[in-house]
Amino acid sequence: MYKLTLSNVTKTFSDLTALDAVDLTVEPGQRVALLGHNGAGKSTLMKIILGLISADSGMVDVLGFEPGSGSARARVAYLPENAAFHPALTGLEQLRLFLRLRGEPVDQAGPLLERVGLGDAAGRRIGTYSKGMRQRVGLAQALIGHPKLLVLDEPTSGLDPVSRRDFYATLDRLAGEGAGILLSSHALTEVEARTDKIVILSKGKVVADDTLSGLRRASALPTHIQIAARPGAADEVAQRLKAGRHNGVMVDLVCTPETKLSRLGEVAALGALIDDFDVIPPSLDDIYNYFSRRDGQ
Amino acid sequence: MTGILGLASSEFRIALRNRWVAIIIATMVLFSLVLSAVGSAPTGALGSDRLSVTVASLTGLAVYLVPLVTLLMSFDAVAGEVERGTLPLLLTYPVSRAGVLLGKFLAHLSILTLAIVTGYGVAAVGAFAVDDGAMTGLPAFVRLCWSSVLLGAAFLGIGYAVSAYARRPGAAAGLAIGVWLVLIVLFDLGLLVAVVADDGGDFTTSVFPWLLVVNPADAFRLFNLAASDATSAASGIAGAANTIPSGRALVSIALWPVAGFALALAAFRKVTP
Ligand SMILES: Nc1ncnc2c1ncn2[C@@H]1O[C@H](COP(=O)(O)OP(=O)(O)OP(=O)(O)O)[C@@H](O)[C@H]1O
Ligand SMILES: [Mg+2]
């Protein structure tokens, strides 16, 4: 099994350092989300992995091959951030061309387009497609063959909510078959549940690289326990838990990762006074905010 | 190889949809018809068969039209992909840059061949219609056809090089017209001026014959006129260069397609997607 490894990769554009000593690995079957502000260097990183541009220094190993070499290209699928196609070709013709370029049978073009929900539009020219439909053509071409690594630059931008779910389901299947997946996104909530590892870039530097729970721990952001008290018992609950805030029915308890368990014990001990409770860990939004700010200043 | 053929057939389909195929074939046919009409005025003093006369006038036409048409087809090849943003994805597929150019080249060359055969064919049919002895001109006609395809191949390469060098379709179009003006019009004028100024000196005898075959368009004209009997239709530079062996010109028009492609590939390799 081969993986993607970047170590100490630096790239500058005249006086701007787009990537600064970046380390990154994507294991087979791993889904890695690449997050970062606009201009953080996500697309640049991906283009280096694909061999479209070269790094100034550092090492890039794509499944054991040079980035951009014939062997690497045969195994890597890419979705550019603004997927564009020739407007005069139909979706079907475009996909047939991509299949031929990969040496795959062209009769897969129809089924591939069906899979991304473009079955009905397959015979229409891409020039007449909506943005989301073009994005789906891009997704369809990334599914050709059996790529060992998928590099997807904002794959869900422009997709409706249902297609997003389908898309992540497809990714799960590919990862299950052993493909490594690197995807960038600005939609944090959807990435949260659907990836194994999160890498945050800030001004070209990797400021976080861990699983979601690892990042939660590292950020030490507070967890909220929201308690729904029995009618009339809210005051007593708040008092016995020494909680700061309540609105008459709900009591909001803020706790650090270390005190979380003991606090939960206290909540459980109140027994009949409470109706229900929810534990709300810091969201990826909070964590992202924390890491990209901490280093940006 | 299937990938390159796939690229070629897509490119052909795009040219068909953009009406390029129709426009180019119509242009060639139209000009051939006009030439035939002009050429059918009485020219009995010439002593050649009708087809040879047609070949001589088609040669004069092709020198201008074939480079123009091929540059028009090719200037968008790389710059257009850059502008549309389709290049990055294409270059992550397992096809080399040479393969990408070759695919386009095959498509454009077949369109050009189609246009040449149709256009010249119309003129040839006209010649056969009015002269029973036109068969004698057939070898010259065949030679004109394949050398025109070679001339087109040379300018396709030059056009791709221009396209990759300019990177923007607008700039590429301007540059392509510039290249056409320089190679087809100004080059000959410059030589003519130099020969006149030199007045039979060293330049005229040793440098000029080489300069004349270095330019693919001049080599093409030389090759076809030297090989045909109808040199009386030639004028200016070509008339002055009657003494240059046509083998040299043949080598030039055979090498130019390769050189043009190499030039295009070198320029394309410098394009960062
Ligand atoms: N070809 C280039 N020439 C000069 N600067 C560039 C070039 N490509 C990227 N940059 C710069 O590198 C930085 C990183 O750009 P990049 O496209 O990688 O950002 P990104 O993280 O993908 O942003 P976004 O979320 O907006 O897509 C930006 O400041 C950008 O201006
Ligand atoms: Mg980007």
Coordinates of C-alpha atoms and ligand atoms in Angstrom, one line a residue:
Chain A
M1 CA 0.0 0.0 0.0
Y2 CA 1.3 3.4 -1.0
K3 CA 0.7 6.8 0.5
L4 CA 1.1 10.4 -0.2
T5 CA 3.9 12.1 1.7
L6 CA 5.0 15.7 1.7
S7 CA 7.8 16.9 3.9
N8 CA 9.2 20.4 4.3
V9 CA 7.5 21.6 1.1
T10 CA 8.0 25.3 0.5
K11 CA 6.7 27.4 -2.5
T12 CA 7.1 31.1 -3.0
F13 CA 5.6 33.3 -5.7
S14 CA 8.0 36.2 -6.1
D15 CA 7.8 37.7 -2.6
L16 CA 4.8 35.8 -1.3
T17 CA 5.4 32.5 0.6
A18 CA 2.4 30.4 -0.4
L19 CA 3.6 27.3 1.4
D20 CA 6.0 27.3 4.3
A21 CA 7.7 24.0 5.3
V22 CA 4.5 21.9 4.9
D23 CA 4.4 18.3 6.1
L24 CA 1.5 16.1 5.2
T25 CA 0.6 12.4 4.8
V26 CA -2.4 10.7 3.4
E27 CA -2.6 7.0 4.1
P28 CA -4.4 4.6 1.9
G29 CA -8.1 4.6 2.8
Q30 CA -7.7 7.8 4.8
R31 CA -10.0 10.8 4.2
V32 CA -8.1 14.0 4.9
A33 CA -9.7 17.5 4.9
L34 CA -7.5 20.5 4.1
L35 CA -8.9 23.6 5.6
G36 CA -7.8 27.2 5.5
H37 CA -8.8 30.8 4.7
N38 CA -8.9 32.1 1.2
G39 CA -5.3 32.3 0.0
A40 CA -4.0 29.9 2.7
G41 CA -2.3 27.8 0.0
K42 CA -4.7 24.8 -0.3
S43 CA -4.9 24.9 -4.1
T44 CA -1.2 25.5 -4.4
L45 CA -0.5 22.5 -2.3
M46 CA -2.7 20.3 -4.5
K47 CA -1.2 21.6 -7.7
I48 CA 2.2 20.6 -6.3
I49 CA 1.0 17.1 -5.5
L50 CA -0.3 16.8 -9.0
G51 CA 3.0 18.0 -10.5
L52 CA 1.3 21.0 -12.2
I53 CA 3.7 23.3 -10.5
S54 CA 6.9 22.4 -8.8
A55 CA 7.9 23.1 -5.2
D56 CA 10.9 25.3 -4.5
S57 CA 12.2 22.9 -1.9
G58 CA 11.1 19.8 0.1
M59 CA 10.1 16.3 -0.8
V60 CA 6.9 15.1 -2.4
D61 CA 6.3 11.4 -2.8
V62 CA 3.0 10.4 -4.6
L63 CA 2.4 6.7 -3.9
G64 CA 6.1 6.1 -4.5
F65 CA 6.4 8.2 -7.6
E66 CA 7.5 11.6 -8.6
P67 CA 4.6 14.1 -8.7
G68 CA 3.4 14.5 -12.3
S69 CA 5.2 11.4 -13.6
G70 CA 3.3 9.1 -15.9
S71 CA 3.0 6.5 -13.1
A72 CA 1.7 9.0 -10.6
R73 CA -0.8 10.5 -13.1
A74 CA -2.1 7.0 -13.9
R75 CA -3.1 6.5 -10.2
V76 CA -4.2 10.0 -9.1
A77 CA -7.5 11.7 -9.9
Y78 CA -8.0 15.4 -9.6
L79 CA -10.9 17.8 -9.4
P80 CA -9.7 21.4 -9.9
E81 CA -11.4 24.1 -7.9
N82 CA -13.2 25.6 -10.9
A83 CA -13.8 22.6 -13.0
A84 CA -14.0 23.8 -16.6
F85 CA -14.7 21.9 -19.8
H86 CA -15.1 22.8 -23.5
P87 CA -18.6 24.3 -23.9
A88 CA -19.1 22.7 -27.3
L89 CA -18.8 19.1 -26.1
T90 CA -21.7 17.3 -24.5
G91 CA -21.2 15.7 -21.0
L92 CA -21.1 12.3 -22.6
E93 CA -18.5 13.3 -25.2
Q94 CA -16.3 14.9 -22.5
L95 CA -16.5 11.9 -20.3
R96 CA -15.7 9.6 -23.2
L97 CA -12.6 11.6 -23.9
F98 CA -11.5 11.4 -20.3
L99 CA -12.1 7.6 -20.3
R100 CA -10.0 7.2 -23.5
L101 CA -7.2 9.3 -21.9
R102 CA -7.2 6.8 -19.0
G103 CA -7.4 3.8 -21.3
E104 CA -10.8 2.8 -19.8
P105 CA -13.8 1.5 -21.9
V106 CA -15.8 4.5 -23.1
D107 CA -19.1 2.8 -22.4
Q108 CA -18.7 3.7 -18.8
A109 CA -19.4 7.3 -19.6
G110 CA -23.2 6.9 -19.3
P111 CA -23.2 5.0 -16.0
L112 CA -20.7 7.5 -14.6
L113 CA -22.9 10.5 -15.5
E114 CA -25.9 8.6 -14.0
R115 CA -24.0 8.2 -10.8
V116 CA -23.6 11.9 -10.4
G117 CA -27.2 12.6 -11.4
L118 CA -26.5 13.9 -14.9
G119 CA -28.2 11.0 -16.8
D120 CA -30.8 13.3 -18.3
A121 CA -28.4 16.0 -19.3
A122 CA -25.7 13.7 -20.7
G123 CA -26.5 14.5 -24.3
R124 CA -26.6 18.3 -23.8
R125 CA -23.6 20.6 -24.4
I126 CA -21.7 21.5 -21.3
G127 CA -22.0 25.2 -22.4
T128 CA -25.7 24.9 -21.3
Y129 CA -25.0 23.3 -17.9
S130 CA -25.4 25.1 -14.6
K131 CA -22.5 25.6 -12.2
G132 CA -23.4 22.6 -10.1
M133 CA -23.9 20.4 -13.2
R134 CA -20.4 21.3 -14.4
Q135 CA -19.1 20.5 -10.9
R136 CA -20.8 17.1 -11.2
V137 CA -19.0 16.4 -14.5
G138 CA -15.8 17.2 -12.7
L139 CA -16.8 14.6 -10.0
A140 CA -17.7 12.0 -12.6
Q141 CA -14.3 12.3 -14.2
A142 CA -12.5 11.9 -10.8
L143 CA -14.3 8.6 -10.4
I144 CA -12.9 7.1 -13.6
G145 CA -10.9 3.9 -13.1
H146 CA -9.7 3.0 -9.7
P147 CA -7.6 6.0 -8.5
K148 CA -5.4 5.2 -5.6
L149 CA -5.4 8.9 -4.5
L150 CA -8.1 11.5 -5.1
V151 CA -7.1 15.2 -4.8
L152 CA -10.3 17.2 -4.7
D153 CA -10.3 21.0 -4.5
E154 CA -13.5 22.2 -3.0
P155 CA -15.5 19.3 -4.4
T156 CA -18.9 20.2 -3.0
S157 CA -18.9 23.9 -3.9
G158 CA -22.0 24.5 -5.9
L159 CA -23.6 21.2 -5.1
D160 CA -27.1 21.0 -3.6
P161 CA -27.4 19.3 -0.1
V162 CA -28.7 16.0 -1.5
S163 CA -25.8 15.7 -4.0
R164 CA -23.4 16.5 -1.2
R165 CA -24.6 13.5 0.8
D166 CA -24.3 11.3 -2.2
F167 CA -20.9 12.6 -2.9
Y168 CA -19.6 11.8 0.6
A169 CA -21.2 8.4 0.4
T170 CA -19.2 7.8 -2.8
L171 CA -16.0 9.0 -1.0
D172 CA -16.7 6.6 1.8
R173 CA -16.9 3.7 -0.6
L174 CA -13.7 4.7 -2.4
A175 CA -11.9 5.1 0.9
G176 CA -13.3 1.7 1.9
E177 CA -11.6 0.3 -1.3
G178 CA -8.3 1.7 -0.1
A179 CA -8.1 5.0 -1.9
G180 CA -6.5 8.0 -0.1
I181 CA -8.5 11.2 -0.3
L182 CA -7.4 14.7 0.2
L183 CA -10.1 17.3 -0.1
S184 CA -10.3 21.0 0.6
S185 CA -13.4 22.7 1.8
H186 CA -14.9 25.8 3.4
A187 CA -18.0 23.9 4.5
L188 CA -16.7 22.8 7.9
T189 CA -19.8 21.2 9.3
E190 CA -20.0 18.7 6.5
V191 CA -16.3 17.9 6.6
E192 CA -16.5 17.3 10.4
A193 CA -18.4 14.1 10.2
R194 CA -17.0 12.8 7.0
T195 CA -13.2 12.8 7.3
D196 CA -10.6 10.9 9.3
K197 CA -8.1 13.7 9.7
I198 CA -8.1 17.5 9.5
V199 CA -5.2 19.6 8.4
I200 CA -5.5 23.4 8.8
L201 CA -3.3 25.7 6.7
S202 CA -2.8 29.3 7.7
K203 CA -0.7 31.6 5.5
G204 CA 1.1 28.6 4.0
K205 CA 1.9 26.9 7.4
V206 CA 0.3 23.8 8.8
V207 CA -1.1 24.9 12.1
A208 CA -3.0 21.7 12.9
D209 CA -2.9 18.1 11.7
D210 CA -4.9 15.6 13.7
T211 CA -8.2 13.8 14.1
L212 CA -11.1 15.9 15.1
S213 CA -11.0 14.6 18.7
G214 CA -7.3 15.1 18.8
L215 CA -7.8 18.7 17.7
R216 CA -10.5 19.2 20.4
R217 CA -8.2 18.0 23.0
A218 CA -5.3 20.2 21.8
S219 CA -7.4 23.3 21.5
A220 CA -8.8 22.7 25.1
L221 CA -11.9 24.5 24.0
P222 CA -14.8 24.2 26.5
T223 CA -17.5 21.6 26.1
H224 CA -21.1 22.7 26.9
I225 CA -23.6 20.6 28.8
Q226 CA -27.1 21.8 28.2
I227 CA -29.5 20.6 30.9
A228 CA -33.3 20.8 30.5
A229 CA -34.6 21.0 34.1
R230 CA -38.0 19.8 35.3
P231 CA -40.6 22.6 35.3
G232 CA -39.8 24.9 38.2
A233 CA -36.5 23.2 39.1
A234 CA -34.2 25.3 36.9
D235 CA -33.1 27.6 39.8
E236 CA -32.2 24.7 42.0
V237 CA -30.3 22.9 39.3
A238 CA -28.3 26.0 38.5
Q239 CA -27.6 26.5 42.1
R240 CA -26.5 23.0 42.9
L241 CA -24.3 22.8 39.8
K242 CA -22.9 26.3 40.3
A243 CA -23.8 27.0 36.7
G244 CA -23.6 30.6 35.6
R245 CA -26.4 30.9 33.2
H246 CA -29.9 29.7 32.8
N247 CA -33.1 30.9 31.1
G248 CA -35.8 29.4 33.3
V249 CA -35.8 26.0 31.7
M250 CA -32.4 25.3 30.3
V251 CA -29.2 25.4 32.3
D252 CA -25.9 25.8 30.4
L253 CA -22.8 24.2 32.0
V254 CA -19.4 25.1 30.6
C255 CA -16.6 22.6 31.3
T256 CA -13.1 21.9 30.2
P257 CA -12.1 18.6 28.7
E258 CA -10.7 17.5 32.0
T259 CA -13.7 18.3 34.2
K260 CA -16.2 17.0 31.7
L261 CA -16.7 13.5 33.2
S262 CA -16.9 14.7 36.8
R263 CA -19.4 17.3 35.9
L264 CA -21.5 14.7 34.1
G265 CA -21.5 12.7 37.3
E266 CA -22.8 15.7 39.2
V267 CA -25.5 16.2 36.6
A268 CA -26.5 12.5 36.8
A269 CA -26.7 12.8 40.6
L270 CA -29.5 15.4 40.3
G271 CA -31.7 12.6 39.1
A272 CA -35.4 13.6 39.3
L273 CA -34.6 17.3 39.0
I274 CA -33.7 17.1 35.3
D275 CA -35.6 16.1 32.3
D276 CA -32.8 15.7 29.7
F277 CA -29.3 16.9 28.9
D278 CA -27.1 17.2 25.8
V279 CA -23.3 17.3 25.7
I280 CA -22.1 19.7 23.0
P281 CA -18.4 19.4 22.1
P282 CA -16.7 22.3 20.5
S283 CA -17.6 22.3 16.8
L284 CA -15.1 22.2 14.0
D285 CA -16.0 25.9 13.4
D286 CA -14.8 26.7 16.9
I287 CA -11.7 24.6 16.5
Y288 CA -10.9 26.0 13.1
N289 CA -11.3 29.5 14.4
Y290 CA -9.0 28.8 17.3
F291 CA -6.2 27.3 15.2
S292 CA -6.3 29.6 12.3
R293 CA -6.4 32.7 14.6
R294 CA -3.8 31.6 17.1
D295 CA -1.1 31.4 14.4
G296 CA -2.3 34.2 12.3
Q297 CA -1.4 36.7 15.0
Chain B
M1 CA -2.3 6.2 -28.4
T2 CA -6.0 5.8 -27.9
G3 CA -5.8 8.9 -25.7
I4 CA -4.2 10.9 -28.5
L5 CA -6.8 9.7 -31.0
G6 CA -9.5 10.6 -28.5
L7 CA -8.1 14.1 -28.2
A8 CA -8.0 14.3 -32.0
S9 CA -11.6 13.2 -32.5
S10 CA -12.8 15.7 -29.8
E11 CA -10.9 18.4 -31.4
F12 CA -12.4 17.6 -34.8
R13 CA -15.9 17.5 -33.3
I14 CA -15.3 20.9 -31.7
A15 CA -14.1 22.4 -35.0
L16 CA -17.2 20.9 -36.7
R17 CA -19.5 22.5 -34.0
N18 CA -17.7 25.8 -34.2
R19 CA -18.2 25.7 -38.0
W20 CA -14.5 25.9 -38.6
V21 CA -14.5 22.9 -40.8
A22 CA -17.3 24.4 -43.0
I23 CA -15.6 27.9 -43.1
I24 CA -12.2 26.5 -44.1
I25 CA -13.6 24.2 -46.8
A26 CA -15.8 27.0 -48.1
T27 CA -12.9 29.4 -48.3
M28 CA -10.7 27.0 -50.2
V29 CA -13.4 26.1 -52.6
L30 CA -14.4 29.7 -53.1
F31 CA -10.9 30.9 -53.9
S32 CA -10.3 27.9 -56.2
L33 CA -13.4 28.7 -58.1
V34 CA -12.5 32.3 -58.5
L35 CA -9.0 31.3 -59.7
S36 CA -10.5 28.8 -62.2
A37 CA -12.8 31.5 -63.5
V38 CA -9.9 33.9 -64.0
G39 CA -7.7 31.2 -65.4
S40 CA -10.2 30.2 -68.1
A41 CA -9.6 33.4 -70.0
P42 CA -7.7 32.6 -73.3
T43 CA -4.1 31.8 -72.5
G44 CA -3.3 29.8 -75.6
A45 CA 0.2 31.3 -76.0
L46 CA 1.2 29.4 -72.8
G47 CA 1.4 26.1 -74.6
S48 CA 0.7 24.2 -71.4
D49 CA -2.3 22.0 -70.5
R50 CA -5.1 23.5 -68.5
L51 CA -4.3 21.6 -65.3
S52 CA -0.7 22.7 -65.2
V53 CA -1.9 26.3 -65.5
T54 CA -4.3 25.7 -62.7
V55 CA -1.6 24.2 -60.6
A56 CA 0.6 27.3 -61.1
S57 CA -2.2 29.7 -60.1
L58 CA -3.2 27.4 -57.1
T59 CA 0.4 27.5 -56.0
G60 CA 0.3 31.3 -55.9
L61 CA -2.9 31.1 -53.9
A62 CA -1.8 28.4 -51.5
V63 CA 1.3 30.3 -50.5
Y64 CA -1.0 32.9 -49.0
L65 CA -4.1 31.0 -48.0
V66 CA -2.8 27.7 -46.5
P67 CA -0.6 29.5 -43.9
L68 CA -3.4 31.9 -43.1
V69 CA -6.0 29.2 -42.6
T70 CA -3.7 27.0 -40.5
L71 CA -2.7 29.9 -38.3
L72 CA -6.4 30.7 -37.8
M73 CA -7.0 27.1 -36.8
S74 CA -4.1 26.8 -34.5
F75 CA -3.7 30.1 -32.6
D76 CA -6.3 29.1 -30.0
A77 CA -4.9 25.6 -29.4
V78 CA -3.0 26.3 -26.2
A79 CA -4.1 29.9 -25.3
G80 CA -7.8 28.8 -25.5
E81 CA -7.2 26.0 -23.1
V82 CA -5.4 28.3 -20.7
E83 CA -8.2 30.9 -21.0
R84 CA -11.0 28.4 -20.4
G85 CA -9.1 26.9 -17.5
T86 CA -9.3 23.4 -19.0
L87 CA -5.5 22.9 -19.1
P88 CA -4.8 21.9 -15.5
L89 CA -7.2 19.0 -15.5
L90 CA -6.0 17.8 -18.9
L91 CA -2.4 17.8 -17.8
T92 CA -3.1 15.6 -14.8
Y93 CA -4.3 12.8 -17.1
P94 CA -1.8 10.3 -18.3
V95 CA -1.0 12.0 -21.6
S96 CA 2.2 13.9 -22.3
R97 CA 2.3 17.5 -23.5
A98 CA 3.6 16.2 -26.9
G99 CA 0.5 13.9 -26.9
V100 CA -1.8 16.8 -26.3
L101 CA -0.3 18.8 -29.2
L102 CA -0.2 15.7 -31.4
G103 CA -4.0 15.1 -30.9
K104 CA -4.8 18.7 -31.9
F105 CA -2.3 18.4 -34.8
L106 CA -4.0 15.3 -36.2
A107 CA -7.4 16.9 -36.0
H108 CA -6.4 20.2 -37.6
L109 CA -4.3 18.5 -40.3
S110 CA -7.2 16.3 -41.3
I111 CA -9.5 19.3 -41.6
L112 CA -6.9 21.1 -43.7
T113 CA -6.4 18.1 -45.9
L114 CA -10.1 17.8 -46.4
A115 CA -10.3 21.5 -47.4
I116 CA -7.3 21.2 -49.8
V117 CA -8.6 18.2 -51.5
T118 CA -12.0 19.7 -51.9
G119 CA -10.8 23.1 -53.0
Y120 CA -8.2 22.0 -55.4
G121 CA -10.4 19.2 -56.5
V122 CA -13.0 21.7 -57.7
A123 CA -10.4 23.6 -59.6
A124 CA -9.1 20.4 -61.2
V125 CA -12.5 19.3 -62.3
G126 CA -12.8 22.7 -63.9
A127 CA -9.6 22.1 -65.8
F128 CA -10.5 18.7 -67.0
A129 CA -13.9 20.1 -68.2
V130 CA -12.3 22.5 -70.6
D131 CA -9.1 20.6 -71.7
D132 CA -8.9 17.0 -72.7
G133 CA -5.1 17.1 -72.4
A134 CA -5.2 18.0 -68.8
M135 CA -3.9 14.6 -67.8
T136 CA -0.4 15.7 -68.4
G137 CA -0.7 18.1 -65.5
L138 CA -1.8 15.4 -63.1
P139 CA 1.6 14.7 -61.5
A140 CA 2.1 18.4 -60.8
F141 CA -1.4 18.5 -59.3
V142 CA -0.8 15.6 -57.0
R143 CA 2.5 17.2 -55.9
L144 CA 0.8 20.4 -55.2
C145 CA -1.7 18.6 -52.9
W146 CA 0.7 16.8 -50.7
S147 CA 3.2 19.7 -50.5
S148 CA 0.3 22.0 -49.5
V149 CA -0.5 19.6 -46.7
L150 CA 3.1 19.7 -45.6
L151 CA 3.1 23.5 -45.8
G152 CA 0.0 23.5 -43.6
A153 CA 1.6 21.1 -41.2
A154 CA 4.6 23.5 -40.9
F155 CA 2.3 26.4 -40.1
L156 CA 0.2 24.4 -37.6
G157 CA 3.3 23.9 -35.6
I158 CA 4.2 27.5 -35.9
G159 CA 0.7 28.4 -34.8
Y160 CA 0.8 26.2 -31.7
A161 CA 4.1 27.8 -30.8
V162 CA 2.6 31.2 -31.1
S163 CA -0.4 30.1 -29.1
A164 CA 1.7 28.7 -26.3
Y165 CA 4.0 31.6 -26.3
A166 CA 1.3 34.2 -26.1
R167 CA -0.9 32.4 -23.6
R168 CA -4.0 34.6 -24.2
P169 CA -6.1 34.0 -27.3
G170 CA -6.2 37.8 -28.1
A171 CA -2.5 38.1 -28.0
A172 CA -2.1 34.8 -29.9
A173 CA -4.3 36.0 -32.7
G174 CA -2.4 39.2 -33.1
L175 CA 0.9 37.4 -33.0
A176 CA -0.3 34.9 -35.6
I177 CA -1.3 37.6 -38.0
G178 CA 2.2 39.2 -37.4
V179 CA 3.9 35.9 -38.1
W180 CA 1.9 35.5 -41.3
L181 CA 2.8 39.0 -42.5
V182 CA 6.4 38.6 -41.8
L183 CA 6.9 35.1 -43.3
I184 CA 4.6 35.5 -46.2
V185 CA 4.7 39.1 -47.2
L186 CA 7.6 41.0 -45.7
F187 CA 10.2 38.2 -46.0
D188 CA 9.9 38.2 -49.8
L189 CA 9.8 42.0 -50.0
G190 CA 12.9 42.2 -47.9
L191 CA 14.7 39.6 -50.1
L192 CA 13.7 41.5 -53.2
V193 CA 15.0 44.8 -51.9
A194 CA 18.3 43.1 -50.8
V195 CA 18.8 41.4 -54.2
V196 CA 18.2 44.7 -56.0
A197 CA 20.6 46.6 -53.7
D198 CA 23.2 43.8 -54.0
D199 CA 23.0 44.0 -57.8
G200 CA 24.3 40.5 -58.5
G201 CA 27.0 40.4 -55.8
D202 CA 27.8 37.7 -53.2
F203 CA 24.5 38.0 -51.4
T204 CA 22.5 37.1 -54.5
T205 CA 24.7 34.2 -55.5
S206 CA 25.5 32.6 -52.1
V207 CA 23.1 33.7 -49.3
F208 CA 19.9 34.4 -51.2
P209 CA 19.3 30.9 -52.5
W210 CA 19.5 29.6 -48.9
L211 CA 17.3 32.2 -47.4
L212 CA 14.7 31.4 -50.0
V213 CA 14.4 27.8 -49.0
V214 CA 14.6 28.5 -45.3
N215 CA 11.2 30.1 -45.4
P216 CA 8.6 27.2 -45.7
A217 CA 6.3 29.3 -47.9
D218 CA 9.0 30.2 -50.3
A219 CA 10.3 26.6 -50.4
F220 CA 6.8 25.5 -51.2
R221 CA 6.5 27.9 -54.1
L222 CA 9.9 27.0 -55.4
F223 CA 9.3 23.3 -55.2
N224 CA 6.0 23.5 -57.1
L225 CA 7.0 26.0 -59.7
A226 CA 10.4 24.4 -60.4
A227 CA 8.7 21.0 -60.8
S228 CA 6.0 22.3 -63.1
D229 CA 6.4 23.6 -66.6
A230 CA 4.2 26.6 -66.0
T231 CA 7.0 28.7 -64.6
S232 CA 5.9 31.5 -66.9
A233 CA 3.1 32.1 -64.4
A234 CA 5.7 32.8 -61.8
S235 CA 6.9 36.2 -61.1
G236 CA 9.1 38.2 -58.8
I237 CA 11.2 36.3 -56.4
A238 CA 10.1 32.9 -57.6
G239 CA 11.1 33.9 -61.2
A240 CA 14.5 35.0 -60.0
A241 CA 15.1 31.8 -58.2
N242 CA 14.6 29.4 -61.0
T243 CA 18.1 28.2 -60.7
I244 CA 17.7 26.8 -57.2
P245 CA 17.5 23.0 -57.2
S246 CA 14.0 21.9 -56.2
G247 CA 15.5 19.0 -54.0
R248 CA 16.7 21.6 -51.5
A249 CA 13.2 23.1 -51.4
L250 CA 11.7 19.7 -50.9
V251 CA 14.0 19.0 -47.9
S252 CA 12.9 22.3 -46.4
I253 CA 9.2 21.6 -46.8
A254 CA 9.6 18.1 -45.4
L255 CA 11.6 19.3 -42.4
W256 CA 9.5 22.3 -41.5
P257 CA 6.5 20.3 -40.0
V258 CA 9.0 18.5 -37.7
A259 CA 10.7 21.8 -36.8
G260 CA 7.4 23.6 -36.3
F261 CA 6.2 20.8 -34.0
A262 CA 9.4 20.9 -32.0
L263 CA 9.1 24.7 -31.7
A264 CA 5.5 24.3 -30.4
L265 CA 6.4 21.6 -27.9
A266 CA 9.3 23.8 -26.5
A267 CA 6.9 26.7 -26.1
F268 CA 4.2 24.5 -24.6
R269 CA 6.5 23.0 -22.1
K270 CA 7.0 26.5 -20.6
V271 CA 3.3 27.0 -20.0
T272 CA 2.5 26.5 -16.3
P273 CA -1.2 25.6 -15.9
Ligands
LIG1 N1 0.5 31.6 -10.0 C1 0.5 32.4 -8.9 N2 1.3 33.5 -9.0 C2 1.4 34.3 -7.9 N3 0.7 34.1 -6.7 C3 0.0 33.0 -6.6 C4 -0.2 32.1 -7.7 N4 -1.0 31.1 -7.4 C5 -1.3 31.3 -6.1 N5 -0.7 32.4 -5.6 C6 -0.9 33.0 -4.3 O1 -0.6 32.0 -3.4 C7 -1.5 32.1 -2.3 C8 -2.2 30.8 -2.1 O2 -3.2 30.6 -3.1 P1 -4.1 29.4 -3.2 O3 -4.8 29.4 -4.5 O4 -3.3 28.1 -2.9 O5 -5.1 29.6 -2.0 P2 -6.3 28.7 -1.5 O6 -6.0 28.3 -0.1 O7 -6.6 27.7 -2.5 O8 -7.5 29.8 -1.4 P3 -9.1 29.6 -1.8 O9 -9.7 29.1 -0.5 O10 -9.5 31.0 -2.0 O11 -9.2 28.7 -2.9 C9 -2.4 33.3 -2.6 O12 -1.9 34.4 -1.9 C10 -2.3 33.5 -4.0 O13 -2.4 34.8 -4.4
MG2 MG -8.2 27.3 -3.7

